[in-house]
Amino acid sequence: MALRLKFLHTLVLLTLVFAAPGYAVEVRAVRLWAGPDNTRVVLDLSGSTQHSLSVLKNPDRVVLDVSGASLSPHAVAPPATGAIKQVRMAKRPTGELRIVFDLSRPIHAKSFLAEPNKQYGYRLVIDMGGAGAAETPVKVEHARPDARDLIIAVDAGHGGDDPGAIGKNGTQEKDVVLAIARALAQRVNAEPGMRAVLTRDGDYFVPLRDRMRRARAQQADLFVSIHADSIRDRTVDGSSVYILSQRGATDEASRWLAERENASDLIGGVSLDDKGDVLASVLLDLSQSASLSASQVAAEHVLHQLNQVGEIRKPQVQQARFMVLKSPDIPSMLVETAYISNPQEEMRLRGATQQAKLATAIHQGVRAYFYDDPPAGTRIAELAGAGASHPGLARPVLARPTVLATAQGDDTGE
C-alpha cells in the first residue's frame, strides 16, 4: 500500500512538472533585423512559454529571461547590428534561459509571443526603438521661399521577419515591393516639384503605425503603400487599389478622440488636445472627409495607369480597413501590384522590366492627380499654371464606372 501511494505521489509530481507552462521549450534560432530607428529580435521557439523583459542602464542593455527554456545546439548569437552591440546567452541556475542584448544607445523595448502561422511556429518577438525619424518632425525643404515641393511617402510593405506573401517559386513579397518602391521613389525624385520619402529602404521591420508617423513627420502630401497580393487560386491575377473604408475611418476617429490629450500628433496642423469634444470631433471629421475624397481621386488616377500596363483585377477603387491607410490628414492608398501567388505574375514581378512598368504607372497616376488639382503654394501649381506638359489630366475612364467598393480588410494587417 505504501509503495502504491509513493508511486502515485511521484506520478502527480511528474504530471505537474511536465504540465507547467514553458517546460522544456527549445529556442531554435535568434534572428535580428535592424532599421534606421528600430531593431526587431525574433526567437524561434518549439512551443509556447512565459518570459520577462527588462531594460537596464549603466550600461544600456535589454535582458530577456525565457522560462524553462533550453538553447538548441544550432542556435548561435547573431552578430551586432543596429543598436545591438553584442548578444550573450546562458542558462541560469534557476532554470531560465537568459539572453542579454548589449546596446550602443538607450532604447525602449516591448515584447510579445506570436502564435504559429503557415510559415513559422511560436515566436517571441522583441521590438527595440528610440526617438528617431518616426517621432521627430522634419521641416519640409522648400524649393524657394514661396513654393515648395510635394512630398510623396512611398511605403514598401512588410520587411524583416515579415516576408509577406510568398510565391510558388519562393519569391517574397517584401523583396519585390521594396524594389518597386525604390523605382517609384526614383521617378518621383526626377519629377520637378516632387520629392519621395521611403518608409523603409532595406530589409527590416517597420511597425504599421510608425509608417504613418514617418509620413506625417515628413509632412507628406500623399501616402502610397506598395504590396503584392496572394490567394489560394493560383490562376487569379491583376492589380487593384485600395483606400480606407468608412468603418476604418470611424474606428480611427474614435481612437484619436480618446487619446487626443496624450497625443502629440496633429490634424492638418491643428492640435486636438485643447479642444472640446464637439469641436475636436468636427475638426477630425472635416480632415478625414477631405483626406478620403482626395484618396479616392488619386487612387482612380493610379488605377487608370495600372490598367495601361497589365490586367486589373478589380476595376473599381476598393475600400478596406488597412492600418497604413488610417492617417486622417494624409490622402492614402494601398496598391496591390499583382498576385504573387500566380506563377506567371510571380515571374514578372521578379524582373526589373515589370517592376519599372509598375513604378512608372503609379508615378504617372500620382503625377496626373496633382497636376489635375495642384495644391496652392507648390511648384506643381506654378508648373501647371505655366502650361507644363503633363500626361493624363483627363479624368480616368476604366472598363466599368469607378465607384467605391467595400472589401475585407484588417485593422492590423496589410
PDB file of C-alpha atoms in Angstrom, residues 15-276:
ATOM      1  CA  THR A  15       2.460  15.430 -14.163  1.00  0.00           C
ATOM      2  CA  LEU A  16       2.607  18.869 -12.524  1.00  0.00           C
ATOM      3  CA  VAL A  17       6.170  19.438 -13.651  1.00  0.00           C
ATOM      4  CA  PHE A  18       5.590  18.398 -17.242  1.00  0.00           C
ATOM      5  CA  ALA A  19       2.303  20.318 -17.430  1.00  0.00           C
ATOM      6  CA  ALA A  20       3.904  23.541 -16.185  1.00  0.00           C
ATOM      7  CA  PRO A  21       3.914  26.328 -18.796  1.00  0.00           C
ATOM      8  CA  GLY A  22       7.146  26.765 -20.668  1.00  0.00           C
ATOM      9  CA  TYR A  23       8.708  23.453 -19.639  1.00  0.00           C
ATOM     10  CA  ALA A  24      11.463  22.195 -21.946  1.00  0.00           C
ATOM     11  CA  VAL A  25      10.829  24.791 -24.638  1.00  0.00           C
ATOM     12  CA  GLU A  26      13.716  24.990 -27.080  1.00  0.00           C
ATOM     13  CA  VAL A  27      14.987  28.245 -28.560  1.00  0.00           C
ATOM     14  CA  ARG A  28      15.832  27.129 -32.083  1.00  0.00           C
ATOM     15  CA  ALA A  29      17.152  30.395 -33.519  1.00  0.00           C
ATOM     16  CA  VAL A  30      17.691  34.059 -32.671  1.00  0.00           C
ATOM     17  CA  ARG A  31      17.214  36.455 -35.601  1.00  0.00           C
ATOM     18  CA  LEU A  32      17.785  40.225 -35.888  1.00  0.00           C
ATOM     19  CA  TRP A  33      16.644  42.912 -38.318  1.00  0.00           C
ATOM     20  CA  ALA A  34      17.805  46.488 -37.888  1.00  0.00           C
ATOM     21  CA  GLY A  35      16.322  49.626 -39.429  1.00  0.00           C
ATOM     22  CA  PRO A  36      17.304  53.268 -39.022  1.00  0.00           C
ATOM     23  CA  ASP A  37      15.066  53.751 -35.983  1.00  0.00           C
ATOM     24  CA  ASN A  38      14.255  50.336 -34.567  1.00  0.00           C
ATOM     25  CA  THR A  39      15.548  46.787 -34.251  1.00  0.00           C
ATOM     26  CA  ARG A  40      13.442  43.624 -34.158  1.00  0.00           C
ATOM     27  CA  VAL A  41      14.593  40.423 -32.451  1.00  0.00           C
ATOM     28  CA  VAL A  42      12.777  37.140 -33.117  1.00  0.00           C
ATOM     29  CA  LEU A  43      13.305  33.931 -31.166  1.00  0.00           C
ATOM     30  CA  ASP A  44      12.011  30.805 -32.915  1.00  0.00           C
ATOM     31  CA  LEU A  45      10.540  28.507 -30.244  1.00  0.00           C
ATOM     32  CA  SER A  46       9.441  24.884 -30.157  1.00  0.00           C
ATOM     33  CA  GLY A  47       6.333  25.838 -28.159  1.00  0.00           C
ATOM     34  CA  SER A  48       4.619  28.443 -26.013  1.00  0.00           C
ATOM     35  CA  THR A  49       6.372  29.788 -22.940  1.00  0.00           C
ATOM     36  CA  GLN A  50       6.483  32.612 -20.426  1.00  0.00           C
ATOM     37  CA  HIS A  51       9.141  35.306 -20.392  1.00  0.00           C
ATOM     38  CA  SER A  52      10.176  38.549 -18.741  1.00  0.00           C
ATOM     39  CA  LEU A  53      11.857  41.585 -20.298  1.00  0.00           C
ATOM     40  CA  SER A  54      13.871  44.322 -18.583  1.00  0.00           C
ATOM     41  CA  VAL A  55      15.549  47.460 -19.932  1.00  0.00           C
ATOM     42  CA  LEU A  56      18.583  48.364 -17.811  1.00  0.00           C
ATOM     43  CA  LYS A  57      21.102  51.222 -17.741  1.00  0.00           C
ATOM     44  CA  ASN A  58      24.782  51.719 -16.873  1.00  0.00           C
ATOM     45  CA  PRO A  59      25.485  50.041 -19.204  1.00  0.00           C
ATOM     46  CA  ASP A  60      22.465  50.128 -21.534  1.00  0.00           C
ATOM     47  CA  ARG A  61      21.134  46.635 -22.140  1.00  0.00           C
ATOM     48  CA  VAL A  62      17.969  44.588 -22.558  1.00  0.00           C
ATOM     49  CA  VAL A  63      17.659  41.404 -20.502  1.00  0.00           C
ATOM     50  CA  LEU A  64      15.305  38.614 -21.575  1.00  0.00           C
ATOM     51  CA  ASP A  65      14.546  35.609 -19.386  1.00  0.00           C
ATOM     52  CA  VAL A  66      12.693  32.706 -21.036  1.00  0.00           C
ATOM     53  CA  SER A  67      11.144  30.321 -18.515  1.00  0.00           C
ATOM     54  CA  GLY A  68      12.241  26.707 -18.584  1.00  0.00           C
ATOM     55  CA  ALA A  69      13.916  27.079 -21.980  1.00  0.00           C
ATOM     56  CA  SER A  70      16.952  25.425 -23.458  1.00  0.00           C
ATOM     57  CA  LEU A  71      19.116  26.599 -26.332  1.00  0.00           C
ATOM     58  CA  SER A  72      19.296  24.475 -29.453  1.00  0.00           C
ATOM     59  CA  PRO A  73      22.827  23.407 -30.445  1.00  0.00           C
ATOM     60  CA  HIS A  74      22.157  25.086 -33.792  1.00  0.00           C
ATOM     61  CA  ALA A  75      21.156  28.435 -32.264  1.00  0.00           C
ATOM     62  CA  VAL A  76      24.004  30.920 -32.251  1.00  0.00           C
ATOM     63  CA  ALA A  77      24.233  34.513 -31.069  1.00  0.00           C
ATOM     64  CA  PRO A  78      23.609  36.812 -34.059  1.00  0.00           C
ATOM     65  CA  PRO A  79      26.202  39.441 -34.975  1.00  0.00           C
ATOM     66  CA  ALA A  80      25.947  43.049 -33.832  1.00  0.00           C
ATOM     67  CA  THR A  81      23.500  45.189 -35.786  1.00  0.00           C
ATOM     68  CA  GLY A  82      21.525  48.385 -35.269  1.00  0.00           C
ATOM     69  CA  ALA A  83      21.502  49.434 -31.619  1.00  0.00           C
ATOM     70  CA  ILE A  84      22.732  45.986 -30.502  1.00  0.00           C
ATOM     71  CA  LYS A  85      26.483  45.754 -29.860  1.00  0.00           C
ATOM     72  CA  GLN A  86      26.537  42.167 -28.620  1.00  0.00           C
ATOM     73  CA  VAL A  87      24.234  39.257 -27.773  1.00  0.00           C
ATOM     74  CA  ARG A  88      25.032  36.992 -24.805  1.00  0.00           C
ATOM     75  CA  MET A  89      23.105  33.795 -23.997  1.00  0.00           C
ATOM     76  CA  ALA A  90      23.377  31.482 -20.983  1.00  0.00           C
ATOM     77  CA  LYS A  91      21.299  29.117 -18.840  1.00  0.00           C
ATOM     78  CA  ARG A  92      20.647  30.390 -15.302  1.00  0.00           C
ATOM     79  CA  PRO A  93      20.732  28.127 -12.216  1.00  0.00           C
ATOM     80  CA  THR A  94      17.030  28.917 -11.642  1.00  0.00           C
ATOM     81  CA  GLY A  95      16.129  27.329 -14.996  1.00  0.00           C
ATOM     82  CA  GLU A  96      15.574  30.359 -17.205  1.00  0.00           C
ATOM     83  CA  LEU A  97      17.453  30.925 -20.400  1.00  0.00           C
ATOM     84  CA  ARG A  98      18.867  34.451 -20.157  1.00  0.00           C
ATOM     85  CA  ILE A  99      19.652  36.468 -23.279  1.00  0.00           C
ATOM     86  CA  VAL A 100      21.329  39.858 -22.851  1.00  0.00           C
ATOM     87  CA  PHE A 101      21.394  42.442 -25.637  1.00  0.00           C
ATOM     88  CA  ASP A 102      24.166  44.980 -25.009  1.00  0.00           C
ATOM     89  CA  LEU A 103      23.226  48.320 -26.544  1.00  0.00           C
ATOM     90  CA  SER A 104      25.064  51.223 -28.117  1.00  0.00           C
ATOM     91  CA  ARG A 105      22.396  53.735 -27.005  1.00  0.00           C
ATOM     92  CA  PRO A 106      19.320  53.929 -24.764  1.00  0.00           C
ATOM     93  CA  ILE A 107      16.175  52.410 -26.263  1.00  0.00           C
ATOM     94  CA  HIS A 108      12.602  51.417 -25.448  1.00  0.00           C
ATOM     95  CA  ALA A 109      11.656  47.741 -25.741  1.00  0.00           C
ATOM     96  CA  LYS A 110       8.456  45.714 -25.806  1.00  0.00           C
ATOM     97  CA  SER A 111       7.813  42.010 -26.404  1.00  0.00           C
ATOM     98  CA  PHE A 112       5.037  39.607 -27.308  1.00  0.00           C
ATOM     99  CA  LEU A 113       4.550  35.912 -28.070  1.00  0.00           C
ATOM    100  CA  ALA A 114       3.382  35.273 -31.648  1.00  0.00           C
ATOM    101  CA  GLU A 115       1.181  32.268 -32.373  1.00  0.00           C
ATOM    102  CA  PRO A 116       2.145  29.800 -35.127  1.00  0.00           C
ATOM    103  CA  ASN A 117       1.159  30.622 -38.701  1.00  0.00           C
ATOM    104  CA  LYS A 118       1.614  28.993 -42.108  1.00  0.00           C
ATOM    105  CA  GLN A 119       5.316  29.935 -42.240  1.00  0.00           C
ATOM    106  CA  TYR A 120       6.560  29.863 -38.630  1.00  0.00           C
ATOM    107  CA  GLY A 121       5.951  28.175 -35.306  1.00  0.00           C
ATOM    108  CA  TYR A 122       5.836  30.009 -31.981  1.00  0.00           C
ATOM    109  CA  ARG A 123       7.958  33.166 -31.939  1.00  0.00           C
ATOM    110  CA  LEU A 124       8.987  35.512 -29.164  1.00  0.00           C
ATOM    111  CA  VAL A 125       9.288  38.990 -30.683  1.00  0.00           C
ATOM    112  CA  ILE A 126      11.126  41.962 -29.157  1.00  0.00           C
ATOM    113  CA  ASP A 127      10.860  45.401 -30.726  1.00  0.00           C
ATOM    114  CA  MET A 128      13.510  47.926 -29.719  1.00  0.00           C
ATOM    115  CA  GLY A 129      13.316  51.563 -30.736  1.00  0.00           C
ATOM    116  CA  GLY A 130      14.060  55.090 -29.622  1.00  0.00           C
ATOM    117  CA  ALA A 131      13.491  58.657 -30.690  1.00  0.00           C
ATOM    118  CA  GLY A 132      14.108  58.672 -34.417  1.00  0.00           C
ATOM    119  CA  ALA A 133      12.720  59.784 -37.734  1.00  0.00           C
ATOM    120  CA  ALA A 134       9.341  58.259 -36.964  1.00  0.00           C
ATOM    121  CA  GLU A 135       8.898  60.528 -33.947  1.00  0.00           C
ATOM    122  CA  THR A 136      10.850  63.674 -34.815  1.00  0.00           C
ATOM    123  CA  PRO A 137       9.079  66.085 -37.182  1.00  0.00           C
ATOM    124  CA  VAL A 138      11.204  67.210 -40.095  1.00  0.00           C
ATOM    125  CA  LYS A 139      10.741  70.582 -41.722  1.00  0.00           C
ATOM    126  CA  VAL A 140       9.946  70.214 -45.416  1.00  0.00           C
ATOM    127  CA  GLU A 141      12.677  71.594 -47.650  1.00  0.00           C
ATOM    128  CA  HIS A 142      11.262  74.255 -49.936  1.00  0.00           C
ATOM    129  CA  ALA A 143      12.389  74.761 -53.478  1.00  0.00           C
ATOM    130  CA  ARG A 144      12.030  78.516 -52.988  1.00  0.00           C
ATOM    131  CA  PRO A 145      10.640  80.649 -50.150  1.00  0.00           C
ATOM    132  CA  ASP A 146       7.308  80.968 -51.983  1.00  0.00           C
ATOM    133  CA  ALA A 147       6.937  77.465 -53.447  1.00  0.00           C
ATOM    134  CA  ARG A 148       7.533  74.021 -52.004  1.00  0.00           C
ATOM    135  CA  ASP A 149       7.957  70.517 -53.345  1.00  0.00           C
ATOM    136  CA  LEU A 150       5.199  67.956 -52.952  1.00  0.00           C
ATOM    137  CA  ILE A 151       6.201  65.126 -50.608  1.00  0.00           C
ATOM    138  CA  ILE A 152       5.191  61.585 -51.606  1.00  0.00           C
ATOM    139  CA  ALA A 153       5.606  58.921 -48.887  1.00  0.00           C
ATOM    140  CA  VAL A 154       6.352  55.585 -50.564  1.00  0.00           C
ATOM    141  CA  ASP A 155       5.776  52.579 -48.315  1.00  0.00           C
ATOM    142  CA  ALA A 156       7.176  49.137 -49.184  1.00  0.00           C
ATOM    143  CA  GLY A 157       5.002  46.630 -47.335  1.00  0.00           C
ATOM    144  CA  HIS A 158       6.277  44.034 -44.854  1.00  0.00           C
ATOM    145  CA  GLY A 159      10.041  43.607 -44.300  1.00  0.00           C
ATOM    146  CA  GLY A 160      12.419  41.877 -41.903  1.00  0.00           C
ATOM    147  CA  ASP A 161      10.865  38.839 -40.256  1.00  0.00           C
ATOM    148  CA  ASP A 162       7.590  39.562 -42.084  1.00  0.00           C
ATOM    149  CA  PRO A 163       8.100  38.337 -45.667  1.00  0.00           C
ATOM    150  CA  GLY A 164       4.503  38.987 -46.724  1.00  0.00           C
ATOM    151  CA  ALA A 165       3.107  36.650 -49.353  1.00  0.00           C
ATOM    152  CA  ILE A 166       5.435  34.034 -50.863  1.00  0.00           C
ATOM    153  CA  GLY A 167       5.133  32.828 -54.448  1.00  0.00           C
ATOM    154  CA  LYS A 168       5.249  29.213 -55.591  1.00  0.00           C
ATOM    155  CA  ASN A 169       8.903  29.635 -56.588  1.00  0.00           C
ATOM    156  CA  GLY A 170       9.872  31.259 -53.289  1.00  0.00           C
ATOM    157  CA  THR A 171       9.650  34.929 -54.275  1.00  0.00           C
ATOM    158  CA  GLN A 172       8.962  37.011 -51.170  1.00  0.00           C
ATOM    159  CA  GLU A 173       6.603  39.957 -51.324  1.00  0.00           C
ATOM    160  CA  LYS A 174       8.828  42.121 -49.113  1.00  0.00           C
ATOM    161  CA  ASP A 175      11.644  41.968 -51.693  1.00  0.00           C
ATOM    162  CA  VAL A 176       9.703  42.776 -54.859  1.00  0.00           C
ATOM    163  CA  VAL A 177       7.684  45.598 -53.292  1.00  0.00           C
ATOM    164  CA  LEU A 178      10.870  47.212 -51.973  1.00  0.00           C
ATOM    165  CA  ALA A 179      12.310  47.122 -55.494  1.00  0.00           C
ATOM    166  CA  ILE A 180       9.127  48.705 -56.891  1.00  0.00           C
ATOM    167  CA  ALA A 181       9.054  51.304 -54.088  1.00  0.00           C
ATOM    168  CA  ARG A 182      12.659  52.300 -54.808  1.00  0.00           C
ATOM    169  CA  ALA A 183      11.916  52.560 -58.530  1.00  0.00           C
ATOM    170  CA  LEU A 184       8.851  54.700 -57.778  1.00  0.00           C
ATOM    171  CA  ALA A 185      10.880  56.953 -55.482  1.00  0.00           C
ATOM    172  CA  GLN A 186      13.464  57.467 -58.236  1.00  0.00           C
ATOM    173  CA  ARG A 187      10.753  58.567 -60.657  1.00  0.00           C
ATOM    174  CA  VAL A 188       9.169  60.898 -58.114  1.00  0.00           C
ATOM    175  CA  ASN A 189      12.536  62.452 -57.294  1.00  0.00           C
ATOM    176  CA  ALA A 190      13.188  63.019 -61.008  1.00  0.00           C
ATOM    177  CA  GLU A 191       9.900  64.915 -61.274  1.00  0.00           C
ATOM    178  CA  PRO A 192      10.278  68.709 -60.903  1.00  0.00           C
ATOM    179  CA  GLY A 193       8.340  69.840 -57.863  1.00  0.00           C
ATOM    180  CA  MET A 194       8.141  66.416 -56.164  1.00  0.00           C
ATOM    181  CA  ARG A 195      10.209  64.583 -53.588  1.00  0.00           C
ATOM    182  CA  ALA A 196       9.856  60.995 -52.316  1.00  0.00           C
ATOM    183  CA  VAL A 197      10.467  59.637 -48.832  1.00  0.00           C
ATOM    184  CA  LEU A 198      10.655  55.883 -48.223  1.00  0.00           C
ATOM    185  CA  THR A 199       9.190  54.445 -45.028  1.00  0.00           C
ATOM    186  CA  ARG A 200      11.799  51.699 -45.295  1.00  0.00           C
ATOM    187  CA  ASP A 201      14.812  51.393 -47.563  1.00  0.00           C
ATOM    188  CA  GLY A 202      16.082  47.977 -46.553  1.00  0.00           C
ATOM    189  CA  ASP A 203      15.037  44.556 -45.292  1.00  0.00           C
ATOM    190  CA  TYR A 204      13.853  45.486 -41.819  1.00  0.00           C
ATOM    191  CA  PHE A 205      10.563  45.629 -39.977  1.00  0.00           C
ATOM    192  CA  VAL A 206       8.653  48.900 -39.514  1.00  0.00           C
ATOM    193  CA  PRO A 207       5.509  48.818 -37.317  1.00  0.00           C
ATOM    194  CA  LEU A 208       2.358  49.813 -39.187  1.00  0.00           C
ATOM    195  CA  ARG A 209       1.640  52.952 -37.197  1.00  0.00           C
ATOM    196  CA  ASP A 210       5.283  54.006 -37.493  1.00  0.00           C
ATOM    197  CA  ARG A 211       4.857  54.018 -41.277  1.00  0.00           C
ATOM    198  CA  MET A 212       2.056  56.552 -40.843  1.00  0.00           C
ATOM    199  CA  ARG A 213       4.096  58.587 -38.347  1.00  0.00           C
ATOM    200  CA  ARG A 214       7.051  58.762 -40.719  1.00  0.00           C
ATOM    201  CA  ALA A 215       4.825  60.130 -43.443  1.00  0.00           C
ATOM    202  CA  ARG A 216       3.385  62.732 -41.062  1.00  0.00           C
ATOM    203  CA  ALA A 217       6.841  63.677 -39.755  1.00  0.00           C
ATOM    204  CA  GLN A 218       7.882  64.440 -43.334  1.00  0.00           C
ATOM    205  CA  GLN A 219       4.644  66.421 -43.910  1.00  0.00           C
ATOM    206  CA  ALA A 220       3.693  64.111 -46.769  1.00  0.00           C
ATOM    207  CA  ASP A 221       1.061  65.216 -49.278  1.00  0.00           C
ATOM    208  CA  LEU A 222       0.281  61.619 -50.319  1.00  0.00           C
ATOM    209  CA  PHE A 223       0.961  58.140 -48.902  1.00  0.00           C
ATOM    210  CA  VAL A 224       1.346  55.192 -51.311  1.00  0.00           C
ATOM    211  CA  SER A 225       1.790  51.677 -49.886  1.00  0.00           C
ATOM    212  CA  ILE A 226       3.091  49.003 -52.295  1.00  0.00           C
ATOM    213  CA  HIS A 227       2.093  45.327 -51.975  1.00  0.00           C
ATOM    214  CA  ALA A 228       1.719  42.092 -53.979  1.00  0.00           C
ATOM    215  CA  ASP A 229      -1.460  40.129 -53.341  1.00  0.00           C
ATOM    216  CA  SER A 230      -1.876  36.401 -52.732  1.00  0.00           C
ATOM    217  CA  ILE A 231      -4.787  33.970 -52.966  1.00  0.00           C
ATOM    218  CA  ARG A 232      -5.215  30.190 -52.916  1.00  0.00           C
ATOM    219  CA  ASP A 233      -6.440  30.122 -56.516  1.00  0.00           C
ATOM    220  CA  ARG A 234      -3.167  30.499 -58.453  1.00  0.00           C
ATOM    221  CA  THR A 235      -4.963  31.445 -61.681  1.00  0.00           C
ATOM    222  CA  VAL A 236      -6.114  34.788 -60.245  1.00  0.00           C
ATOM    223  CA  ASP A 237      -4.104  37.780 -61.483  1.00  0.00           C
ATOM    224  CA  GLY A 238      -4.255  41.555 -61.863  1.00  0.00           C
ATOM    225  CA  SER A 239      -3.760  44.784 -59.905  1.00  0.00           C
ATOM    226  CA  SER A 240      -6.072  46.599 -57.510  1.00  0.00           C
ATOM    227  CA  VAL A 241      -6.005  49.818 -55.497  1.00  0.00           C
ATOM    228  CA  TYR A 242      -7.458  50.396 -52.024  1.00  0.00           C
ATOM    229  CA  ILE A 243      -8.355  53.398 -49.889  1.00  0.00           C
ATOM    230  CA  LEU A 244      -9.632  53.483 -46.309  1.00  0.00           C
ATOM    231  CA  SER A 245     -13.180  52.291 -45.672  1.00  0.00           C
ATOM    232  CA  GLN A 246     -15.690  54.430 -43.799  1.00  0.00           C
ATOM    233  CA  ARG A 247     -15.693  51.860 -40.982  1.00  0.00           C
ATOM    234  CA  GLY A 248     -11.928  52.152 -40.727  1.00  0.00           C
ATOM    235  CA  ALA A 249     -12.189  55.954 -40.639  1.00  0.00           C
ATOM    236  CA  THR A 250     -14.793  55.785 -37.863  1.00  0.00           C
ATOM    237  CA  ASP A 251     -12.638  53.429 -35.780  1.00  0.00           C
ATOM    238  CA  GLU A 252      -9.613  55.681 -36.185  1.00  0.00           C
ATOM    239  CA  ALA A 253     -11.598  58.808 -35.318  1.00  0.00           C
ATOM    240  CA  SER A 254     -12.693  57.177 -32.063  1.00  0.00           C
ATOM    241  CA  ARG A 255      -9.080  56.337 -31.232  1.00  0.00           C
ATOM    242  CA  TRP A 256      -7.840  59.879 -31.929  1.00  0.00           C
ATOM    243  CA  LEU A 257     -10.605  61.464 -29.889  1.00  0.00           C
ATOM    244  CA  ALA A 258      -9.976  59.107 -26.968  1.00  0.00           C
ATOM    245  CA  GLU A 259      -6.216  59.746 -26.956  1.00  0.00           C
ATOM    246  CA  ARG A 260      -6.038  63.384 -28.007  1.00  0.00           C
ATOM    247  CA  GLU A 261      -4.948  64.670 -24.571  1.00  0.00           C
ATOM    248  CA  ASN A 262      -1.855  62.465 -24.632  1.00  0.00           C
ATOM    249  CA  ALA A 263      -1.137  62.586 -28.360  1.00  0.00           C
ATOM    250  CA  SER A 264       1.414  64.859 -29.965  1.00  0.00           C
ATOM    251  CA  ASP A 265       0.019  64.180 -33.444  1.00  0.00           C
ATOM    252  CA  LEU A 266      -1.671  66.988 -35.321  1.00  0.00           C
ATOM    253  CA  ILE A 267      -4.686  67.012 -37.616  1.00  0.00           C
ATOM    254  CA  GLY A 268      -3.939  69.325 -40.508  1.00  0.00           C
ATOM    255  CA  GLY A 269      -1.582  71.291 -38.281  1.00  0.00           C
ATOM    256  CA  VAL A 270      -4.201  71.786 -35.542  1.00  0.00           C
ATOM    257  CA  SER A 271      -3.769  70.067 -32.187  1.00  0.00           C
ATOM    258  CA  LEU A 272      -6.830  68.357 -30.724  1.00  0.00           C
ATOM    259  CA  ASP A 273      -5.622  68.170 -27.127  1.00  0.00           C
ATOM    260  CA  ASP A 274      -7.066  71.536 -26.085  1.00  0.00           C
ATOM    261  CA  LYS A 275     -10.368  71.226 -27.959  1.00  0.00           C
ATOM    262  CA  GLY A 276     -13.727  70.253 -26.511  1.00  0.00           C
TER     263      GLY A 276
END
